[in-house]
C-alpha positions as YAML, in Angstrom:
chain: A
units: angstrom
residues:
- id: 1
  name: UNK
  ca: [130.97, 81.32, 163.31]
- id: 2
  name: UNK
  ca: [131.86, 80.63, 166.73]
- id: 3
  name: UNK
  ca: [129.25, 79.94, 169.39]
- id: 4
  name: UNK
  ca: [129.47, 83.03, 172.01]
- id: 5
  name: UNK
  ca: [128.28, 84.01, 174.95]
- id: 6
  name: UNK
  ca: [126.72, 88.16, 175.16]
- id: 7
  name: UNK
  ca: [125.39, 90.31, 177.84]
- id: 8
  name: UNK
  ca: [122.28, 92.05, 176.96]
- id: 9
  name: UNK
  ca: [120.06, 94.19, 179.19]
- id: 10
  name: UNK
  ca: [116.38, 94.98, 179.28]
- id: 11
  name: UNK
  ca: [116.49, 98.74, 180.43]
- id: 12
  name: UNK
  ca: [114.17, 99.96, 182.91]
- id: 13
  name: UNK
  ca: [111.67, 101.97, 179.85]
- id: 14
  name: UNK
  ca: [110.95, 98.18, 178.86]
- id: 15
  name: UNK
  ca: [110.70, 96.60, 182.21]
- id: 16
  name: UNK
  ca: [107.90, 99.40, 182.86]
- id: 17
  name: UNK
  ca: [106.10, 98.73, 179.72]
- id: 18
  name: UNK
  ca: [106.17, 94.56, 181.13]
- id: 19
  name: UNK
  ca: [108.16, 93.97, 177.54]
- id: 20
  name: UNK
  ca: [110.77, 91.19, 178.80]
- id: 21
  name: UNK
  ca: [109.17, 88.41, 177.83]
- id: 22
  name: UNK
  ca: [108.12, 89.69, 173.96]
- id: 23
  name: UNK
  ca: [112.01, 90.85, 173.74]
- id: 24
  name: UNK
  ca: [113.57, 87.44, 175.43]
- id: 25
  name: UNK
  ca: [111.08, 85.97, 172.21]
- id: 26
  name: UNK
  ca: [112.95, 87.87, 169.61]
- id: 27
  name: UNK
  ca: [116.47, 86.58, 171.12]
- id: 28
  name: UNK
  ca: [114.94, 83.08, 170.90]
- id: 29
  name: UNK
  ca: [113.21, 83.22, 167.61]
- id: 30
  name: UNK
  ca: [116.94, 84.87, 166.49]
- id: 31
  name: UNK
  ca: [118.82, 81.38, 167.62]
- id: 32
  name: UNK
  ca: [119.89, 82.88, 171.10]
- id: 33
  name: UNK
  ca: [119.60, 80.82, 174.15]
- id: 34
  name: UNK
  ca: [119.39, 82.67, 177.59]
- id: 35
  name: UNK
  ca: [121.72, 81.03, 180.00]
- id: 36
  name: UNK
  ca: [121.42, 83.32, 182.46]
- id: 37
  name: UNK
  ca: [119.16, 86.24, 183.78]
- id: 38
  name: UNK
  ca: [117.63, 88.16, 186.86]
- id: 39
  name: UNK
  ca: [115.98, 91.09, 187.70]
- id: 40
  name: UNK
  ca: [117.77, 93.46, 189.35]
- id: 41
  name: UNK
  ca: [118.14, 97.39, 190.42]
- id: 42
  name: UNK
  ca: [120.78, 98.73, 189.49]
- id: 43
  name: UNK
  ca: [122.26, 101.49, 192.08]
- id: 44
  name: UNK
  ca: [123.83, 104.78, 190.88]
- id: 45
  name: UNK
  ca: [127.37, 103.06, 191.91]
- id: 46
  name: UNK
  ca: [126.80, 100.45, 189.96]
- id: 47
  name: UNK
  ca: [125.13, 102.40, 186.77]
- id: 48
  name: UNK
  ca: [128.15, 104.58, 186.94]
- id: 49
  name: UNK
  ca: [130.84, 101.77, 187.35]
- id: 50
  name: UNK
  ca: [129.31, 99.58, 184.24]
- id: 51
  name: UNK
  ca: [129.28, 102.54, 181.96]
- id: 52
  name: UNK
  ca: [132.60, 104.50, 183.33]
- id: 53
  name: UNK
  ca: [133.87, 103.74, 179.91]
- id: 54
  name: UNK
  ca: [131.43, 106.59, 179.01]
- id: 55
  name: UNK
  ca: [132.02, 108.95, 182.30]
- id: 56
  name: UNK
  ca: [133.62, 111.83, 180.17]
- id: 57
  name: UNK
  ca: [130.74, 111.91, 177.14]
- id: 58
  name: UNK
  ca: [127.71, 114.21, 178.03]
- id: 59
  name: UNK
  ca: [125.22, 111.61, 178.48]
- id: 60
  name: UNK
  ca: [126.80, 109.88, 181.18]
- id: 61
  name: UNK
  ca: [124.61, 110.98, 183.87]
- id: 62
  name: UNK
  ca: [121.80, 110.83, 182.00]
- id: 63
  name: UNK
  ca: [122.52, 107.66, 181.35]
- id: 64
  name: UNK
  ca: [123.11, 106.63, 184.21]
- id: 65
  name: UNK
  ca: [120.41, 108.26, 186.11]
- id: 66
  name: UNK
  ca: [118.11, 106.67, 183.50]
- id: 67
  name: UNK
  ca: [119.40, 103.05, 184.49]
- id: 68
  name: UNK
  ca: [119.37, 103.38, 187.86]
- id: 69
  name: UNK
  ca: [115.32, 104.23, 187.62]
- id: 70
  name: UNK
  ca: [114.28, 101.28, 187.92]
- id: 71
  name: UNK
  ca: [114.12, 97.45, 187.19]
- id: 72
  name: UNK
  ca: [116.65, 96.34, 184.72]
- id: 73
  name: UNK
  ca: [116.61, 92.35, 183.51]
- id: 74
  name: UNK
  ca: [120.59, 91.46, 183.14]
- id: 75
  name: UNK
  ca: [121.45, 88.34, 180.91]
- id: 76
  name: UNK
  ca: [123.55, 86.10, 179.12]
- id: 77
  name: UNK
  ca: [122.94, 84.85, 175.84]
- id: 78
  name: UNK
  ca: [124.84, 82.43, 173.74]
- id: 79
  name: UNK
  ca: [124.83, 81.13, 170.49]
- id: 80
  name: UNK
  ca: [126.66, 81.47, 167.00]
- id: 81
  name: UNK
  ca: [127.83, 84.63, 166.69]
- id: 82
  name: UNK
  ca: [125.85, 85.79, 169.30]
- id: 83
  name: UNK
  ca: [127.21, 89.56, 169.73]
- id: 84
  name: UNK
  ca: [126.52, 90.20, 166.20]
- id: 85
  name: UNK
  ca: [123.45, 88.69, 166.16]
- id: 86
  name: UNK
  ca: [122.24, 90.33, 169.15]
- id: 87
  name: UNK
  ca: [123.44, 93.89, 167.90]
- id: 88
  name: UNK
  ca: [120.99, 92.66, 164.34]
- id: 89
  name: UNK
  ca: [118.03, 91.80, 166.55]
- id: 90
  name: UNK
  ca: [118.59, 94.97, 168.42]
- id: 91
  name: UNK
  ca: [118.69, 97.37, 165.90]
- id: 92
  name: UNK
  ca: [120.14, 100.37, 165.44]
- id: 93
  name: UNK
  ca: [120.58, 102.49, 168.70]
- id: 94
  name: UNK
  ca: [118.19, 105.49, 167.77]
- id: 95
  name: UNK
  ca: [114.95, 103.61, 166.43]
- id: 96
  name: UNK
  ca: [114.29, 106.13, 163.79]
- id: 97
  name: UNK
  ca: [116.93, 104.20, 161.85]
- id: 98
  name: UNK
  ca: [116.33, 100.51, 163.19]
- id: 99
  name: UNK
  ca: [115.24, 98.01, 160.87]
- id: 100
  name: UNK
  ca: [111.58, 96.84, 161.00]
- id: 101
  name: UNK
  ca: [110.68, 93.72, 163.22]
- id: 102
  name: UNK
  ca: [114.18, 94.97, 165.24]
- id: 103
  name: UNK
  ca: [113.67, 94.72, 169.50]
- id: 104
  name: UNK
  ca: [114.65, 99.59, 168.74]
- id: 105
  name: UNK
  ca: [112.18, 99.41, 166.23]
- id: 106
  name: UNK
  ca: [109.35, 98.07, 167.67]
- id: 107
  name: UNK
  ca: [109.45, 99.09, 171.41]
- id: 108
  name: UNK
  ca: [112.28, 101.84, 172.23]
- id: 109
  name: UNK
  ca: [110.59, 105.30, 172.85]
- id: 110
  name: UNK
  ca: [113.88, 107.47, 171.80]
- id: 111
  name: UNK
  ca: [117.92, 107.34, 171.56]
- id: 112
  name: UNK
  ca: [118.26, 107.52, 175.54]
- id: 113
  name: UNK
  ca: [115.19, 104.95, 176.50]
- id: 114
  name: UNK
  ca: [116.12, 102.54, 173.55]
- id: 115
  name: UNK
  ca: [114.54, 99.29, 175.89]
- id: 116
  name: UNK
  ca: [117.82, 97.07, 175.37]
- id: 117
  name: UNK
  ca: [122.09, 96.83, 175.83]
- id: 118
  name: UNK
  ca: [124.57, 94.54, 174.24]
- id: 119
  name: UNK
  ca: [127.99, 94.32, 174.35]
- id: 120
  name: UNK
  ca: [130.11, 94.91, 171.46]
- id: 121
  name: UNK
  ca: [132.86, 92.82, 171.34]
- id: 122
  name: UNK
  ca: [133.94, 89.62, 172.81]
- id: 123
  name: UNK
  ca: [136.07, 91.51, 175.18]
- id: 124
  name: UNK
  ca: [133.19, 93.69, 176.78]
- id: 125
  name: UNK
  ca: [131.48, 90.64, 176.45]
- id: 126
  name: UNK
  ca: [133.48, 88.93, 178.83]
- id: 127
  name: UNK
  ca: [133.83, 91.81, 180.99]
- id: 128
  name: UNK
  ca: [130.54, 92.56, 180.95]
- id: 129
  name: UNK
  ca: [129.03, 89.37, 181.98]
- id: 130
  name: UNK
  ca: [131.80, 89.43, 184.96]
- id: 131
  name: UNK
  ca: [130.45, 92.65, 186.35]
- id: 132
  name: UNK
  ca: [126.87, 91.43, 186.80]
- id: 133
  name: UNK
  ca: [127.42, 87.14, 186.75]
- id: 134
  name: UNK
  ca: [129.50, 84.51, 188.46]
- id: 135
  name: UNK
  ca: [130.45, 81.21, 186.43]
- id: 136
  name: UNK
  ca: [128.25, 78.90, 188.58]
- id: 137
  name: UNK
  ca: [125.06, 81.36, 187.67]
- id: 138
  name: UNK
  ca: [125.34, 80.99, 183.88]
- id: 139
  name: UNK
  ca: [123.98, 77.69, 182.56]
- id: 140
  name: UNK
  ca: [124.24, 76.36, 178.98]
...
């Protein structure tokens, strides 16, 4: 496999719970390196504008709503086959059916507040990072 670059986000049920840095230790202990990261809030304009690929599906505001309450922690992380890997150390988006010792598993409270993104391909990958990074903030 080829080393990659991902975006992953610690959603704002996480942030609350002060669960970064125990979720940032399952990326590392999973052979992820975070390049890059920072806190941020996202606005409704920007919740809306990351997930427009969503905007017709009846979650959207919901979902959106949801990640414009509060603190969000926005990174890149790289490593061999880092979007599937990621995805594994997620688990499964409703943590009913996550696997144990998965980031769902242990800490997401339902389908909607599931404490963690990831992008799915290489190409939201790339797009993703671009919407919240420049080049000079990511450092491998």
């Amino acid at each position: 496999m080829a080393t990659e670059r991902t975006l992953s986000i610690i959603k704002p049920d996480a942030t609350g719970r002060n669960l970064t840095g125990r979720i940032n230790a399952k990326f590392e202990e999973a052979g992820l390196r975070i390049v890059a990261q920072k806190r941020i809030r996202m606005s409704m304009a920007d919740a809306e504008a990351f997930y427009a690929v969503h905007k017709e599906r009846p979650f959207f505001g919901e979902l959106t709503a949801f990640m414009a309450s509060g603190p969000v922690v926005v990174q890149v992380l790289e490593g061999e086959g880092a979007i599937v890997k990621n995805r594994d150390v997620m688990g499964a988006t409703n943590p009913a059916d996550a696997a144990p010792g998965t980031i769902r598993a242990e800490f997401a409270q339902s389908v909607g507040e599931n404490s963690v993104h990831g992008s799915d391909a290489p190409e939201t990958a790339a797009e993703e990072i671009a919407f919240f990074f420049s080049g000079r903030e990511i450092v491998g």
